[in-house]
CSV table of C-alpha atoms in Angstrom, one decimal:
chain,number,residue,atom,x,y,z
A,1,MET,CA,0.0,0.0,0.0
A,2,LEU,CA,1.3,3.4,-0.9
A,3,ASP,CA,1.4,5.9,2.0
A,4,VAL,CA,1.4,9.2,0.3
A,5,ALA,CA,1.5,12.5,2.1
A,6,THR,CA,-0.1,14.5,-0.6
A,7,ALA,CA,0.2,17.9,1.0
A,8,LEU,CA,3.5,19.7,1.3
A,9,ARG,CA,4.7,19.0,4.8
A,10,ARG,CA,6.7,21.8,6.6
A,11,PHE,CA,9.5,21.0,9.0
A,12,ALA,CA,11.2,23.5,11.2
A,13,SER,CA,14.6,22.2,10.1
A,14,ALA,CA,16.1,20.1,7.3
A,15,ALA,CA,17.2,17.6,10.0
A,16,GLU,CA,13.6,16.9,10.9
A,17,GLY,CA,12.8,16.3,7.2
A,18,ILE,CA,15.7,13.9,6.9
A,19,ASP,CA,14.5,12.1,10.0
A,20,ALA,CA,11.1,11.7,8.4
A,21,GLU,CA,12.7,10.2,5.3
A,22,ARG,CA,14.6,7.7,7.5
A,23,GLY,CA,11.3,6.7,9.1
A,24,LEU,CA,9.9,6.0,5.6
A,25,LEU,CA,12.9,3.9,4.7
A,26,GLN,CA,12.5,2.0,7.9
A,27,ALA,CA,8.8,1.4,7.1
A,28,ALA,CA,9.9,0.2,3.7
A,29,ARG,CA,12.0,-2.5,5.3
A,30,ALA,CA,8.8,-3.8,6.7
A,31,GLY,CA,7.2,-3.8,3.3
A,32,GLY,CA,5.6,-0.4,3.0
A,33,ARG,CA,5.7,2.1,0.2
A,34,GLY,CA,5.6,5.8,0.8
A,35,ALA,CA,6.0,9.3,-0.6
A,36,LEU,CA,6.7,12.5,1.2
A,37,ILE,CA,6.8,16.1,-0.2
A,38,TRP,CA,8.4,18.4,2.3
A,39,MET,CA,10.2,21.7,2.8
A,40,ALA,CA,12.3,23.0,5.7
A,41,ASP,CA,11.5,26.4,7.2
A,42,ARG,CA,15.1,27.3,7.9
A,43,PRO,CA,18.1,27.3,5.5
A,44,ALA,CA,20.6,24.5,5.9
A,45,LEU,CA,23.2,22.6,3.9
A,46,VAL,CA,23.0,18.8,3.9
A,47,ALA,CA,25.6,16.2,2.7
A,48,PRO,CA,26.2,12.4,3.0
A,49,SER,CA,27.5,11.3,6.4
A,50,ALA,CA,30.9,10.4,4.9
A,51,PHE,CA,31.6,14.2,4.8
A,52,SER,CA,32.2,14.0,8.6
A,53,ARG,CA,35.5,12.3,7.8
A,54,LEU,CA,36.8,15.2,5.7
A,55,PRO,CA,39.7,17.1,7.2
A,56,GLY,CA,38.4,20.3,8.8
A,57,PHE,CA,34.8,19.2,8.8
A,58,GLU,CA,34.0,20.2,12.4
A,59,ARG,CA,35.4,23.7,11.9
A,60,SER,CA,33.8,24.2,8.5
A,61,SER,CA,30.5,23.0,9.8
A,62,ALA,CA,30.6,25.5,12.6
A,63,MET,CA,31.6,28.3,10.2
A,64,SER,CA,28.7,27.4,7.9
A,65,ALA,CA,26.3,27.6,10.8
A,66,ALA,CA,27.7,30.9,11.8
A,67,ARG,CA,27.0,32.2,8.3
A,68,GLY,CA,23.3,31.1,8.7
A,69,TRP,CA,23.7,27.7,7.0
A,70,PRO,CA,23.8,24.9,9.6
A,71,PHE,CA,25.2,21.7,8.2
A,72,HIS,CA,23.3,18.4,8.5
A,73,LEU,CA,24.3,14.9,7.5
A,74,ARG,CA,21.9,12.8,5.4
A,75,PRO,CA,21.6,9.1,4.6
A,76,THR,CA,21.7,9.4,0.8
A,77,GLY,CA,24.8,9.8,-1.4
A,78,GLY,CA,26.2,12.7,-3.5
A,79,GLY,CA,27.5,16.1,-2.4
A,80,VAL,CA,26.4,19.2,-0.6
A,81,THR,CA,22.8,20.3,-1.2
A,82,PRO,CA,20.9,23.4,0.0
A,83,GLN,CA,17.7,23.2,2.0
A,84,GLY,CA,15.2,25.7,3.3
A,85,PRO,CA,12.3,27.9,2.2
A,86,GLY,CA,11.6,27.6,-1.5
A,87,ILE,CA,13.3,24.2,-1.9
A,88,VAL,CA,10.8,21.3,-2.2
A,89,ASN,CA,11.9,17.8,-1.5
A,90,LEU,CA,10.3,14.6,-2.8
A,91,ALA,CA,11.1,11.3,-1.2
A,92,LEU,CA,9.9,7.9,-2.5
A,93,THR,CA,10.4,4.7,-0.6
A,94,GLY,CA,9.5,1.0,-1.1
A,95,PRO,CA,10.7,-2.5,-1.8
A,96,ALA,CA,13.0,-2.5,-4.9
A,97,ASP,CA,11.3,-5.7,-6.2
A,98,GLY,CA,14.0,-6.2,-8.9
A,99,LEU,CA,14.5,-2.5,-9.7
A,100,THR,CA,18.0,-1.2,-10.3
A,101,THR,CA,19.2,2.1,-8.9
A,102,ASP,CA,19.0,3.6,-12.4
A,103,ALA,CA,15.3,2.5,-12.8
A,104,ALA,CA,14.5,4.1,-9.4
A,105,TYR,CA,16.2,7.3,-10.6
A,106,ARG,CA,14.3,7.1,-13.8
A,107,GLY,CA,11.0,6.7,-12.0
A,108,LEU,CA,11.7,9.6,-9.7
A,109,CYS,CA,12.7,11.9,-12.5
A,110,ASP,CA,9.6,10.9,-14.5
A,111,ILE,CA,7.3,11.9,-11.6
A,112,ILE,CA,9.1,15.3,-11.3
A,113,SER,CA,9.1,15.9,-15.0
A,114,ALA,CA,5.4,15.1,-15.2
A,115,ALA,CA,4.7,17.6,-12.3
A,116,LEU,CA,6.9,20.3,-14.1
A,117,VAL,CA,4.9,19.8,-17.3
A,118,GLU,CA,1.8,20.7,-15.3
A,119,LEU,CA,3.5,24.0,-14.6
A,120,GLY,CA,4.5,24.5,-18.2
A,121,ILE,CA,8.1,23.4,-17.8
A,122,ALA,CA,10.0,21.0,-19.9
A,123,SER,CA,12.9,19.1,-18.3
A,124,GLU,CA,15.2,16.2,-18.9
A,125,PRO,CA,17.7,14.2,-16.8
A,126,GLY,CA,21.4,14.6,-17.3
A,127,PRO,CA,24.7,15.7,-15.7
A,128,LEU,CA,25.8,19.3,-15.5
A,129,ALA,CA,29.4,20.1,-14.5
A,130,GLY,CA,29.5,23.0,-12.1
A,131,SER,CA,26.0,22.4,-10.6
A,132,PHE,CA,25.7,21.6,-6.9
A,133,CYS,CA,25.7,17.9,-6.0
A,134,ASP,CA,26.1,17.0,-9.7
A,135,GLY,CA,25.2,13.5,-11.1
A,136,GLU,CA,23.8,11.7,-14.1
A,137,TRP,CA,20.2,12.1,-12.8
A,138,ASN,CA,19.9,15.8,-12.3
A,139,LEU,CA,16.8,17.3,-13.8
A,140,LEU,CA,17.8,20.1,-16.2
A,141,CYS,CA,15.7,22.8,-17.8
A,142,GLY,CA,17.2,24.6,-20.7
A,143,GLY,CA,20.6,23.3,-19.7
A,144,ARG,CA,20.3,24.5,-16.2
A,145,LYS,CA,19.8,22.4,-13.1
A,146,ILE,CA,16.4,22.6,-11.5
A,147,ALA,CA,16.5,19.4,-9.3
A,148,GLY,CA,19.1,17.1,-7.8
A,149,THR,CA,18.6,13.5,-6.9
A,150,ALA,CA,20.2,10.9,-4.6
A,151,GLN,CA,19.3,7.5,-3.1
A,152,ARG,CA,19.9,5.1,-0.2
A,153,TRP,CA,19.3,1.4,-0.5
A,154,ALA,CA,19.1,-1.1,2.4
A,155,PRO,CA,18.7,-4.9,2.4
A,156,ARG,CA,15.3,-6.1,3.8
A,157,PRO,CA,15.7,-7.8,7.2
A,158,SER,CA,15.7,-11.6,7.3
A,159,PRO,CA,13.7,-13.7,6.4
A,160,ASN,CA,12.8,-11.3,3.6
A,161,ARG,CA,15.0,-11.1,0.5
A,162,GLY,CA,15.8,-8.1,-1.7
A,163,TRP,CA,16.3,-4.4,-1.0
A,164,VAL,CA,14.4,-1.3,-0.2
A,165,PHE,CA,15.1,2.1,-1.6
A,166,LEU,CA,14.8,5.8,-0.7
A,167,ALA,CA,14.9,8.0,-3.8
A,168,HIS,CA,15.1,11.7,-3.0
A,169,ALA,CA,15.0,14.9,-5.0
A,170,ALA,CA,15.6,18.5,-4.0
A,171,ILE,CA,13.8,20.8,-6.4
A,172,LEU,CA,14.6,24.5,-6.7
A,173,ASP,CA,11.1,25.9,-6.5
A,174,GLU,CA,11.0,29.5,-5.5
A,175,VAL,CA,14.4,30.4,-4.0
A,176,PRO,CA,16.9,33.2,-4.8
A,177,LEU,CA,19.8,31.2,-6.1
A,178,ALA,CA,22.8,33.3,-5.1
A,179,ALA,CA,22.6,32.8,-1.4
A,180,PRO,CA,22.4,29.0,-1.2
A,181,LEU,CA,25.1,28.6,-3.9
A,182,ALA,CA,27.4,31.0,-2.1
A,183,ALA,CA,26.9,29.1,1.1
A,184,ILE,CA,27.8,25.8,-0.7
A,185,ASP,CA,30.9,27.4,-2.3
A,186,ALA,CA,32.1,28.8,1.0
A,187,LEU,CA,31.8,25.4,2.6
A,188,HIS,CA,33.5,23.8,-0.4
A,189,CYS,CA,36.4,26.2,-0.2
A,190,GLU,CA,36.9,25.4,3.4
A,191,LEU,CA,36.8,21.6,2.6
A,192,ASN,CA,39.1,22.0,-0.4
A,193,LEU,CA,36.3,20.9,-2.8
A,194,PRO,CA,35.6,22.5,-6.2
A,195,VAL,CA,33.2,25.4,-6.2
A,196,THR,CA,30.0,25.5,-8.3
A,197,SER,CA,29.4,27.6,-11.4
A,198,GLY,CA,27.0,29.7,-9.4
A,199,PRO,CA,23.5,30.8,-10.3
A,200,SER,CA,24.1,30.7,-14.1
A,201,ALA,CA,24.1,26.9,-14.0
A,202,HIS,CA,20.9,26.7,-12.1
A,203,THR,CA,17.3,27.7,-12.4
A,204,THR,CA,14.0,27.5,-10.4
A,205,VAL,CA,10.4,26.6,-11.0
A,206,ALA,CA,9.5,30.2,-10.3
A,207,LEU,CA,11.8,31.4,-13.1
A,208,GLU,CA,10.6,28.8,-15.6
A,209,ARG,CA,6.9,28.3,-15.0
A,210,GLU,CA,4.3,29.5,-17.5
A,211,ALA,CA,2.1,32.4,-16.4
A,212,GLY,CA,-1.4,31.4,-15.5
A,213,ARG,CA,-0.5,27.9,-14.3
A,214,GLY,CA,-2.1,28.0,-10.8
A,215,ALA,CA,-0.9,24.8,-9.2
A,216,SER,CA,1.9,24.9,-6.7
A,217,LEU,CA,4.9,22.5,-7.2
A,218,GLY,CA,3.7,20.5,-4.2
A,219,GLU,CA,0.2,20.1,-5.7
A,220,ALA,CA,1.7,19.1,-9.1
A,221,LEU,CA,4.0,16.6,-7.5
A,222,ALA,CA,1.1,15.0,-5.5
A,223,GLY,CA,-0.9,14.7,-8.7
A,224,ALA,CA,2.0,13.1,-10.6
A,225,ILE,CA,2.6,10.6,-7.7
A,226,SER,CA,-1.1,9.7,-7.7
A,227,GLY,CA,-1.0,9.1,-11.4
A,228,THR,CA,1.7,6.5,-11.0
A,229,ALA,CA,0.4,4.8,-7.8
B,1,MET,CA,34.1,-17.9,7.1
B,2,THR,CA,31.3,-15.8,5.4
B,3,ALA,CA,32.3,-13.4,2.7
B,4,ILE,CA,31.1,-9.8,2.7
B,5,THR,CA,30.5,-9.2,-1.0
B,6,ILE,CA,29.5,-6.2,-3.1
B,7,PRO,CA,26.1,-6.9,-4.7
B,8,THR,CA,26.2,-7.5,-8.4
B,9,ASP,CA,22.6,-6.6,-9.5
B,10,LEU,CA,21.8,-3.2,-7.9
B,11,TRP,CA,23.0,-0.8,-10.6
B,12,GLU,CA,23.3,-1.1,-14.4
B,13,GLY,CA,26.7,-1.1,-16.1
B,14,ASP,CA,30.1,-2.0,-14.7
B,15,ASP,CA,30.6,1.1,-12.5
B,16,GLU,CA,32.9,0.5,-9.6
B,17,THR,CA,31.9,1.6,-6.1
B,18,VAL,CA,33.7,3.3,-3.2
B,19,ILE,CA,33.6,2.2,0.4
B,20,THR,CA,32.5,5.3,2.3
B,21,SER,CA,32.2,3.9,5.8
B,22,TRP,CA,33.0,0.9,8.0
B,23,PHE,CA,30.9,1.1,11.2
B,24,ALA,CA,32.7,-1.8,12.9
B,25,SER,CA,36.5,-2.1,13.4
B,26,GLU,CA,38.8,-4.8,12.3
B,27,GLY,CA,38.4,-7.8,14.7
B,28,ALA,CA,35.2,-6.5,16.2
B,29,SER,CA,32.3,-8.8,17.1
B,30,VAL,CA,29.3,-8.3,14.7
B,31,SER,CA,25.8,-9.7,14.7
B,32,GLU,CA,24.1,-11.0,11.6
B,33,GLY,CA,22.0,-8.2,10.0
B,34,ALA,CA,23.9,-5.4,11.7
B,35,LEU,CA,24.9,-2.4,9.6
B,36,ILE,CA,28.6,-2.7,9.2
B,37,ALA,CA,29.5,-0.6,6.1
B,38,GLU,CA,28.3,1.7,3.4
B,39,ILE,CA,29.3,2.0,-0.2
B,40,MET,CA,28.4,4.7,-2.8
B,41,THR,CA,27.9,4.6,-6.5
B,42,ALA,CA,26.2,7.3,-8.6
B,43,LYS,CA,25.1,9.3,-5.6
B,44,THR,CA,23.4,6.2,-4.1
B,45,GLN,CA,24.4,5.0,-0.6
B,46,TYR,CA,24.1,1.2,-0.1
B,47,GLU,CA,24.0,-0.4,3.3
B,48,ILE,CA,26.2,-3.4,3.8
B,49,ARG,CA,25.0,-5.6,6.6
B,50,ALA,CA,26.8,-8.5,8.3
B,51,PRO,CA,26.0,-11.7,6.6
B,52,ALA,CA,26.6,-13.7,9.7
B,53,SER,CA,27.5,-13.3,13.4
B,54,GLY,CA,31.2,-13.5,14.3
B,55,ARG,CA,34.4,-11.5,14.1
B,56,LEU,CA,34.9,-9.0,11.3
B,57,HIS,CA,38.0,-9.0,9.1
B,58,ILE,CA,38.2,-6.0,6.8
B,59,LEU,CA,39.9,-6.6,3.4
B,60,HIS,CA,39.4,-3.2,1.9
B,61,ASP,CA,39.5,0.1,3.9
B,62,VAL,CA,37.4,3.2,3.6
B,63,ASP,CA,37.9,5.1,0.2
B,64,ALA,CA,38.9,1.8,-1.6
B,65,VAL,CA,37.3,1.6,-5.0
B,66,VAL,CA,36.0,-1.9,-5.8
B,67,ALA,CA,34.1,-3.8,-8.5
B,68,LYS,CA,30.7,-5.5,-8.3
B,69,GLY,CA,31.1,-8.9,-6.7
B,70,ALA,CA,34.3,-7.9,-4.8
B,71,VAL,CA,34.8,-9.4,-1.4
B,72,ILE,CA,35.5,-6.5,0.9
B,73,GLY,CA,35.6,-8.4,4.2
B,74,GLU,CA,34.8,-11.6,6.0
B,75,VAL,CA,33.0,-12.7,9.1
B,76,THR,CA,34.7,-15.7,10.9
């Protein structure tokens, strides 16, 4: 059974949203399927837990927090991603049932693309050097990144066989791009990681949507999920 | 001895994977099903759980790049 939270859920912090996603993955280990659309009320940067092993992580994390961008670790892979007002997250979980990671990415991107079409936006998956948390399964709009994706997979507990997945996307909905990208670049500099190409490599739903399309991104995502359930 | 093996059927293609964490130390006692390591490919983090209870022997450390099917550790 698909447990879909069709309304955009607001969390005070990105850490709370990440915890909710962990809960969905745990439920998937027991056989459940779920979807969650959420947004954090306060800005933050999130990255895989392996970042905590990078030299200077503690100091860089504290400096990022002092700049207004507290740093949280997340269970999915990839790189540093912004969170906060105007950034909508979609999390899908369930038994993999023979899916591959690529198929799960494809399914996630198909749902987001369908939602964006409802807002008059054409998108396609692909890599984009210089975008934050770059990967093969970004969603691009006119050559600019509008969403990033990542996943976590876990084996189902015995006596079950197979795996469960959490497929996650962070979608740039209605957010001024300069501040979050500057926050990522400042953290990257402190951790000796490459900086992004800045706002020119990114776009938002607010910048791309057709005038007169009344639905919110959250509503469009909920509709697209329902269409595939 | 039970091998801890990188799964072969989770992602398409022959991409290698990187070991991003060991949550148990060399020689530590582990329980079957416990989360003992994580690997990452294409921005996906995969959990590696102990295939048996016993003592962990690590064959590849964190940051090692390994292929599908590679044995990265053993439980004895």
